[in-house]
GROMACS .gro file of C-alpha atoms in nm:
model
  351
    1UNK     CA    1   0.065  -2.340  -0.656
    2UNK     CA    2   0.169  -1.949  -0.674
    3UNK     CA    3   0.088  -1.849  -1.051
    4UNK     CA    4   0.408  -1.707  -1.203
    5UNK     CA    5   0.360  -1.541  -1.527
    6UNK     CA    6   0.638  -1.669  -1.799
    7UNK     CA    7   0.934  -1.394  -1.809
    8UNK     CA    8   0.923  -1.369  -1.443
    9UNK     CA    9   1.132  -1.585  -1.165
   10UNK     CA   10   1.038  -1.599  -0.823
   11UNK     CA   11   1.328  -1.706  -0.581
   12UNK     CA   12   1.393  -1.660  -0.236
   13UNK     CA   13   1.623  -1.454  -0.023
   14UNK     CA   14   1.657  -1.542   0.336
   15UNK     CA   15   1.770  -1.243   0.574
   16UNK     CA   16   1.836  -1.245   0.983
   17UNK     CA   17   1.475  -1.114   0.971
   18UNK     CA   18   1.262  -1.356   0.719
   19UNK     CA   19   1.262  -1.589   0.449
   20UNK     CA   20   1.118  -1.344   0.177
   21UNK     CA   21   0.942  -1.456  -0.155
   22UNK     CA   22   1.104  -1.215  -0.426
   23UNK     CA   23   0.959  -1.236  -0.765
   24UNK     CA   24   1.245  -1.077  -1.070
   25UNK     CA   25   1.285  -1.010  -1.396
   26UNK     CA   26   1.566  -0.853  -1.548
   27UNK     CA   27   1.572  -0.594  -1.797
   28UNK     CA   28   1.608  -0.553  -2.182
   29UNK     CA   29   1.857  -0.462  -2.367
   30UNK     CA   30   2.045  -0.096  -2.310
   31UNK     CA   31   1.836  -0.075  -1.961
   32UNK     CA   32   1.953  -0.438  -1.851
   33UNK     CA   33   2.202  -0.247  -1.664
   34UNK     CA   34   2.029   0.017  -1.498
   35UNK     CA   35   1.899   0.078  -1.145
   36UNK     CA   36   1.582  -0.159  -1.039
   37UNK     CA   37   1.276  -0.093  -0.981
   38UNK     CA   38   1.140  -0.211  -0.637
   39UNK     CA   39   0.824  -0.258  -0.605
   40UNK     CA   40   0.603  -0.274  -0.310
   41UNK     CA   41   0.266  -0.441  -0.224
   42UNK     CA   42  -0.032  -0.303  -0.027
   43UNK     CA   43  -0.268  -0.449   0.220
   44UNK     CA   44  -0.476  -0.809   0.111
   45UNK     CA   45  -0.264  -0.847  -0.225
   46UNK     CA   46   0.101  -0.963  -0.262
   47UNK     CA   47   0.366  -0.943  -0.574
   48UNK     CA   48   0.148  -1.114  -0.793
   49UNK     CA   49  -0.028  -0.778  -0.838
   50UNK     CA   50   0.250  -0.646  -0.985
   51UNK     CA   51   0.313  -0.939  -1.289
   52UNK     CA   52   0.201  -0.759  -1.574
   53UNK     CA   53   0.360  -0.411  -1.501
   54UNK     CA   54   0.678  -0.599  -1.441
   55UNK     CA   55   0.649  -0.756  -1.776
   56UNK     CA   56   0.609  -0.434  -1.916
   57UNK     CA   57   0.906  -0.252  -1.784
   58UNK     CA   58   1.254  -0.245  -1.962
   59UNK     CA   59   1.395  -0.167  -1.672
   60UNK     CA   60   1.524  -0.494  -1.384
   61UNK     CA   61   1.239  -0.507  -1.130
   62UNK     CA   62   1.224  -0.652  -0.822
   63UNK     CA   63   0.909  -0.754  -0.651
   64UNK     CA   64   0.872  -0.814  -0.277
   65UNK     CA   65   0.623  -1.042  -0.058
   66UNK     CA   66   0.603  -0.855   0.294
   67UNK     CA   67   0.561  -1.106   0.600
   68UNK     CA   68   0.237  -1.246   0.629
   69UNK     CA   69   0.135  -1.202   0.242
   70UNK     CA   70   0.190  -1.421  -0.030
   71UNK     CA   71   0.462  -1.677  -0.026
   72UNK     CA   72   0.693  -1.504   0.227
   73UNK     CA   73   0.702  -1.600   0.585
   74UNK     CA   74   0.455  -1.571   0.788
   75UNK     CA   75   0.529  -1.370   1.114
   76UNK     CA   76   0.386  -1.156   1.349
   77UNK     CA   77   0.347  -0.800   1.322
   78UNK     CA   78   0.421  -0.550   1.593
   79UNK     CA   79   0.190  -0.250   1.532
   80UNK     CA   80   0.333  -0.031   1.781
   81UNK     CA   81   0.639   0.000   1.574
   82UNK     CA   82   0.395   0.102   1.292
   83UNK     CA   83   0.501  -0.013   0.952
   84UNK     CA   84   0.854  -0.099   1.034
   85UNK     CA   85   0.871  -0.432   1.052
   86UNK     CA   86   0.766  -0.454   0.703
   87UNK     CA   87   1.007  -0.174   0.636
   88UNK     CA   88   1.301  -0.295   0.804
   89UNK     CA   89   1.237  -0.686   0.626
   90UNK     CA   90   1.244  -0.505   0.279
   91UNK     CA   91   1.571  -0.341   0.391
   92UNK     CA   92   1.694  -0.690   0.449
   93UNK     CA   93   1.610  -0.817   0.136
   94UNK     CA   94   1.797  -0.532  -0.061
   95UNK     CA   95   2.096  -0.550   0.139
   96UNK     CA   96   2.100  -0.923   0.081
   97UNK     CA   97   2.022  -0.877  -0.250
   98UNK     CA   98   2.349  -0.604  -0.299
   99UNK     CA   99   2.092  -0.361  -0.406
  100UNK     CA  100   2.078   0.010  -0.306
  101UNK     CA  101   1.999   0.389  -0.459
  102UNK     CA  102   1.687   0.208  -0.633
  103UNK     CA  103   1.400   0.381  -0.736
  104UNK     CA  104   1.128   0.248  -0.477
  105UNK     CA  105   0.692   0.190  -0.583
  106UNK     CA  106   0.490   0.146  -0.297
  107UNK     CA  107   0.110   0.077  -0.339
  108UNK     CA  108  -0.113   0.189  -0.083
  109UNK     CA  109   0.007   0.024   0.260
  110UNK     CA  110   0.339  -0.035   0.064
  111UNK     CA  111   0.347   0.331   0.038
  112UNK     CA  112   0.364   0.351   0.402
  113UNK     CA  113   0.647   0.163   0.390
  114UNK     CA  114   0.809   0.341   0.146
  115UNK     CA  115   0.783   0.664   0.309
  116UNK     CA  116   0.901   0.437   0.652
  117UNK     CA  117   1.194   0.356   0.414
  118UNK     CA  118   1.256   0.712   0.352
  119UNK     CA  119   1.339   0.772   0.699
  120UNK     CA  120   1.515   0.517   0.797
  121UNK     CA  121   1.742   0.372   0.499
  122UNK     CA  122   1.763   0.711   0.280
  123UNK     CA  123   2.090   0.527   0.128
  124UNK     CA  124   1.838   0.261  -0.039
  125UNK     CA  125   1.642   0.518  -0.243
  126UNK     CA  126   1.731   0.696  -0.572
  127UNK     CA  127   1.332   0.766  -0.632
  128UNK     CA  128   1.020   0.709  -0.465
  129UNK     CA  129   0.629   0.658  -0.623
  130UNK     CA  130   0.367   0.656  -0.439
  131UNK     CA  131   0.040   0.487  -0.566
  132UNK     CA  132  -0.295   0.563  -0.413
  133UNK     CA  133  -0.078   0.592  -0.030
  134UNK     CA  134  -0.174   0.552   0.322
  135UNK     CA  135  -0.245   0.921   0.451
  136UNK     CA  136   0.114   1.017   0.610
  137UNK     CA  137  -0.034   1.123   0.979
  138UNK     CA  138  -0.178   0.756   0.987
  139UNK     CA  139  -0.566   0.644   0.961
  140UNK     CA  140  -0.819   0.839   1.254
  141UNK     CA  141  -0.728   1.182   1.221
  142UNK     CA  142  -0.821   1.547   1.128
  143UNK     CA  143  -0.665   1.757   0.866
  144UNK     CA  144  -0.426   1.894   1.035
  145UNK     CA  145  -0.288   1.554   1.165
  146UNK     CA  146  -0.433   1.554   1.539
  147UNK     CA  147  -0.642   1.225   1.599
  148UNK     CA  148  -1.000   1.270   1.617
  149UNK     CA  149  -0.997   1.074   1.985
  150UNK     CA  150  -0.706   1.075   2.204
  151UNK     CA  151  -0.720   0.679   2.179
  152UNK     CA  152  -0.752   0.745   1.802
  153UNK     CA  153  -1.126   0.545   1.802
  154UNK     CA  154  -1.250   0.391   1.503
  155UNK     CA  155  -0.914   0.231   1.362
  156UNK     CA  156  -0.741  -0.088   1.403
  157UNK     CA  157  -0.812  -0.441   1.403
  158UNK     CA  158  -1.185  -0.421   1.472
  159UNK     CA  159  -1.275  -0.201   1.234
  160UNK     CA  160  -1.228  -0.533   0.968
  161UNK     CA  161  -1.566  -0.652   0.830
  162UNK     CA  162  -1.532  -1.001   0.994
  163UNK     CA  163  -1.731  -1.235   0.719
  164UNK     CA  164  -1.460  -1.053   0.448
  165UNK     CA  165  -1.167  -1.168   0.681
  166UNK     CA  166  -1.337  -1.539   0.734
  167UNK     CA  167  -1.333  -1.548   0.345
  168UNK     CA  168  -0.989  -1.448   0.299
  169UNK     CA  169  -0.910  -1.743   0.605
  170UNK     CA  170  -1.174  -1.991   0.366
  171UNK     CA  171  -0.975  -1.965   0.015
  172UNK     CA  172  -1.314  -1.804  -0.106
  173UNK     CA  173  -1.280  -1.740  -0.493
  174UNK     CA  174  -1.701  -1.686  -0.529
  175UNK     CA  175  -1.872  -1.349  -0.595
  176UNK     CA  176  -2.197  -1.476  -0.424
  177UNK     CA  177  -2.162  -1.172  -0.165
  178UNK     CA  178  -2.027  -0.839  -0.123
  179UNK     CA  179  -1.781  -0.936   0.116
  180UNK     CA  180  -1.619  -1.225  -0.107
  181UNK     CA  181  -1.234  -1.130  -0.179
  182UNK     CA  182  -1.343  -1.132  -0.554
  183UNK     CA  183  -1.645  -0.875  -0.486
  184UNK     CA  184  -1.436  -0.644  -0.246
  185UNK     CA  185  -1.163  -0.622  -0.581
  186UNK     CA  186  -1.425  -0.523  -0.786
  187UNK     CA  187  -1.609  -0.284  -0.596
  188UNK     CA  188  -1.309  -0.143  -0.384
  189UNK     CA  189  -0.989  -0.202  -0.552
  190UNK     CA  190  -1.042  -0.074  -0.956
  191UNK     CA  191  -1.354   0.148  -1.079
  192UNK     CA  192  -1.687   0.067  -1.165
  193UNK     CA  193  -1.674  -0.133  -1.480
  194UNK     CA  194  -1.337  -0.242  -1.478
  195UNK     CA  195  -1.276  -0.578  -1.543
  196UNK     CA  196  -0.944  -0.788  -1.744
  197UNK     CA  197  -0.778  -1.113  -1.853
  198UNK     CA  198  -0.621  -1.131  -1.476
  199UNK     CA  199  -0.872  -1.154  -1.203
  200UNK     CA  200  -0.827  -1.510  -1.093
  201UNK     CA  201  -0.433  -1.388  -1.057
  202UNK     CA  202  -0.584  -1.129  -0.853
  203UNK     CA  203  -0.782  -1.296  -0.635
  204UNK     CA  204  -0.505  -1.596  -0.592
  205UNK     CA  205  -0.321  -1.290  -0.469
  206UNK     CA  206  -0.575  -1.135  -0.200
  207UNK     CA  207  -0.628  -1.516  -0.057
  208UNK     CA  208  -0.229  -1.539   0.011
  209UNK     CA  209  -0.327  -1.287   0.283
  210UNK     CA  210  -0.273  -1.446   0.646
  211UNK     CA  211  -0.559  -1.365   0.888
  212UNK     CA  212  -0.534  -1.395   1.261
  213UNK     CA  213  -0.465  -1.122   1.546
  214UNK     CA  214  -0.109  -1.109   1.459
  215UNK     CA  215  -0.160  -1.060   1.050
  216UNK     CA  216  -0.477  -0.922   0.935
  217UNK     CA  217  -0.669  -0.785   1.040
  218UNK     CA  218  -0.514  -0.788   1.405
  219UNK     CA  219  -0.639  -0.722   1.766
  220UNK     CA  220  -0.797  -0.420   1.933
  221UNK     CA  221  -0.921  -0.234   2.228
  222UNK     CA  222  -1.271  -0.121   2.378
  223UNK     CA  223  -1.305   0.268   2.373
  224UNK     CA  224  -1.570   0.486   2.566
  225UNK     CA  225  -1.547   0.669   2.251
  226UNK     CA  226  -1.802   0.613   1.948
  227UNK     CA  227  -1.774   0.384   1.770
  228UNK     CA  228  -1.655   0.181   2.063
  229UNK     CA  229  -1.317   0.046   1.943
  230UNK     CA  230  -0.975   0.121   1.932
  231UNK     CA  231  -0.659  -0.005   1.772
  232UNK     CA  232  -0.455  -0.252   1.964
  233UNK     CA  233  -0.070  -0.348   1.931
  234UNK     CA  234  -0.089  -0.629   1.690
  235UNK     CA  235  -0.147  -0.671   1.337
  236UNK     CA  236  -0.208  -0.501   1.016
  237UNK     CA  237  -0.462  -0.285   1.029
  238UNK     CA  238  -0.344  -0.148   1.372
  239UNK     CA  239  -0.019  -0.046   1.195
  240UNK     CA  240  -0.153   0.217   0.992
  241UNK     CA  241  -0.403   0.417   1.283
  242UNK     CA  242  -0.261   0.709   1.398
  243UNK     CA  243  -0.177   0.588   1.724
  244UNK     CA  244   0.087   0.395   1.580
  245UNK     CA  245   0.190   0.553   1.243
  246UNK     CA  246   0.356   0.888   1.158
  247UNK     CA  247   0.540   0.928   0.860
  248UNK     CA  248   0.507   1.317   0.840
  249UNK     CA  249   0.893   1.333   0.935
  250UNK     CA  250   0.971   1.333   0.526
  251UNK     CA  251   0.943   1.681   0.518
  252UNK     CA  252   1.251   1.754   0.733
  253UNK     CA  253   1.480   1.460   0.538
  254UNK     CA  254   1.813   1.612   0.461
  255UNK     CA  255   1.802   1.352   0.170
  256UNK     CA  256   1.466   1.418  -0.040
  257UNK     CA  257   1.432   1.203  -0.377
  258UNK     CA  258   1.166   1.302  -0.591
  259UNK     CA  259   0.791   1.183  -0.538
  260UNK     CA  260   0.569   1.090  -0.773
  261UNK     CA  261   0.249   1.049  -0.656
  262UNK     CA  262  -0.028   0.861  -0.824
  263UNK     CA  263  -0.370   0.798  -0.776
  264UNK     CA  264  -0.746   0.745  -0.944
  265UNK     CA  265  -0.964   0.968  -0.916
  266UNK     CA  266  -1.251   0.695  -0.820
  267UNK     CA  267  -1.035   0.565  -0.531
  268UNK     CA  268  -1.292   0.398  -0.302
  269UNK     CA  269  -1.019   0.303  -0.050
  270UNK     CA  270  -0.779   0.630   0.008
  271UNK     CA  271  -1.018   0.892  -0.046
  272UNK     CA  272  -1.157   1.237   0.137
  273UNK     CA  273  -1.430   1.086   0.223
  274UNK     CA  274  -1.345   0.703   0.229
  275UNK     CA  275  -1.621   0.438   0.322
  276UNK     CA  276  -1.338   0.269   0.426
  277UNK     CA  277  -1.325   0.529   0.715
  278UNK     CA  278  -1.550   0.472   1.012
  279UNK     CA  279  -1.654   0.824   1.033
  280UNK     CA  280  -1.781   0.846   0.678
  281UNK     CA  281  -1.993   0.568   0.752
  282UNK     CA  282  -2.117   0.711   1.050
  283UNK     CA  283  -2.205   1.017   0.862
  284UNK     CA  284  -2.392   0.835   0.596
  285UNK     CA  285  -2.575   0.654   0.855
  286UNK     CA  286  -2.421   0.340   0.768
  287UNK     CA  287  -2.284   0.279   1.100
  288UNK     CA  288  -2.576   0.454   1.406
  289UNK     CA  289  -2.457   0.704   1.659
  290UNK     CA  290  -2.216   0.908   1.487
  291UNK     CA  291  -2.152   1.216   1.683
  292UNK     CA  292  -2.106   1.456   1.429
  293UNK     CA  293  -1.852   1.614   1.209
  294UNK     CA  294  -1.650   1.795   1.478
  295UNK     CA  295  -1.596   1.512   1.672
  296UNK     CA  296  -1.567   1.228   1.389
  297UNK     CA  297  -1.495   1.412   1.073
  298UNK     CA  298  -1.450   1.183   0.758
  299UNK     CA  299  -1.044   1.172   0.704
  300UNK     CA  300  -0.922   1.418   0.448
  301UNK     CA  301  -0.686   1.189   0.306
  302UNK     CA  302  -0.566   1.334   0.023
  303UNK     CA  303  -0.569   1.666   0.142
  304UNK     CA  304  -0.338   1.533   0.398
  305UNK     CA  305  -0.099   1.349   0.181
  306UNK     CA  306  -0.103   1.664  -0.056
  307UNK     CA  307  -0.010   1.949   0.277
  308UNK     CA  308   0.238   1.684   0.355
  309UNK     CA  309   0.398   1.661  -0.021
  310UNK     CA  310   0.386   2.043  -0.043
  311UNK     CA  311   0.546   2.123   0.290
  312UNK     CA  312   0.788   1.846   0.171
  313UNK     CA  313   0.837   2.045  -0.160
  314UNK     CA  314   0.874   2.339   0.028
  315UNK     CA  315   1.134   2.208   0.227
  316UNK     CA  316   1.359   2.170  -0.054
  317UNK     CA  317   1.247   1.857  -0.234
  318UNK     CA  318   0.986   1.822  -0.522
  319UNK     CA  319   0.695   1.591  -0.569
  320UNK     CA  320   0.425   1.560  -0.887
  321UNK     CA  321   0.058   1.449  -0.846
  322UNK     CA  322  -0.067   1.266  -1.153
  323UNK     CA  323  -0.441   1.147  -1.139
  324UNK     CA  324  -0.561   0.859  -1.330
  325UNK     CA  325  -0.945   1.008  -1.370
  326UNK     CA  326  -1.073   0.641  -1.528
  327UNK     CA  327  -0.909   0.449  -1.220
  328UNK     CA  328  -0.991   0.361  -0.871
  329UNK     CA  329  -0.748   0.220  -0.633
  330UNK     CA  330  -0.529   0.047  -0.846
  331UNK     CA  331  -0.407   0.291  -1.160
  332UNK     CA  332  -0.109   0.041  -1.278
  333UNK     CA  333  -0.416  -0.253  -1.340
  334UNK     CA  334  -0.673   0.026  -1.495
  335UNK     CA  335  -0.481   0.188  -1.703
  336UNK     CA  336  -0.140   0.021  -1.733
  337UNK     CA  337   0.040   0.143  -2.066
  338UNK     CA  338  -0.023   0.525  -1.927
  339UNK     CA  339   0.082   0.423  -1.608
  340UNK     CA  340   0.414   0.244  -1.746
  341UNK     CA  341   0.517   0.578  -1.926
  342UNK     CA  342   0.419   0.825  -1.603
  343UNK     CA  343   0.633   0.589  -1.379
  344UNK     CA  344   0.951   0.544  -1.657
  345UNK     CA  345   0.957   0.877  -1.734
  346UNK     CA  346   0.970   0.940  -1.369
  347UNK     CA  347   1.265   0.704  -1.283
  348UNK     CA  348   1.471   0.777  -1.623
  349UNK     CA  349   1.446   1.175  -1.510
  350UNK     CA  350   1.564   1.079  -1.162
  351UNK     CA  351   1.865   0.807  -1.278
   0.00000   0.00000   0.00000
């Protein structure tokens, strides 16, 4: 049974693409008729992660479970389309609901989905909030966005920790091992020392992730380049490899909604030397055989995002970068009141 907090309504939206689970909350008072904020979750999560934020916002809110997550239909993910399967799904849900010109927030992988929507369905978007987003060049790239190897070795499905995937599939709620979902939440989703009363809900959300070659983590291929594997064509992790993902076209959009970029200073997942990057693992001796900085430099994810957003602004758009100094990958959980204020200020200014 999915845990739905009081004040949140869960429903289903059938489109020509999928049967989607959607959480909704009506606005309050004068804000009830204002444009909704639409929330798109990241990898190994679901819309459940947004429930306290939804309850704290006076505007109407909509949170959509992506295919293969939460209570939405489990369908294959075609990684050769980058994150377009999810972007098209979200667009279909919003079309079915009759919503357009909304405020979109994307977290982590969901930030990539939102940027894809900027490219494909600008009519849907009033403003954009990117929280700890996937770098717009995709994974496996140097500062300028060029791939470290022609086949983008070190990215894709084989990069997942097999024991973590097995524990997801088994529904493991323990904290006995570093690879359990609960332990990964504590070590990677939030800054050290964080705790709250919702941890069981966050683990429940993580465990809703569907596993397998068509979903999480996806397939892969052998590579002659270190570390010996490259991205495949199916499943989640391959969608974000630079072999399939390039979101930098947002800099040339005719319509450029204002962007709020929110990140935590202690983000263990998206950073300039993230330990979720095989090149970082190699540099620190965790994966042997690293060929060195010239061949396999740790990906400067933040610098890349900043460079693309600077070009976005130079081409007529606007963005603001807000750093939560005490937070990790989940500022909306770790400093919820400040996050609520920053988000509302952004959407109100761009209504």
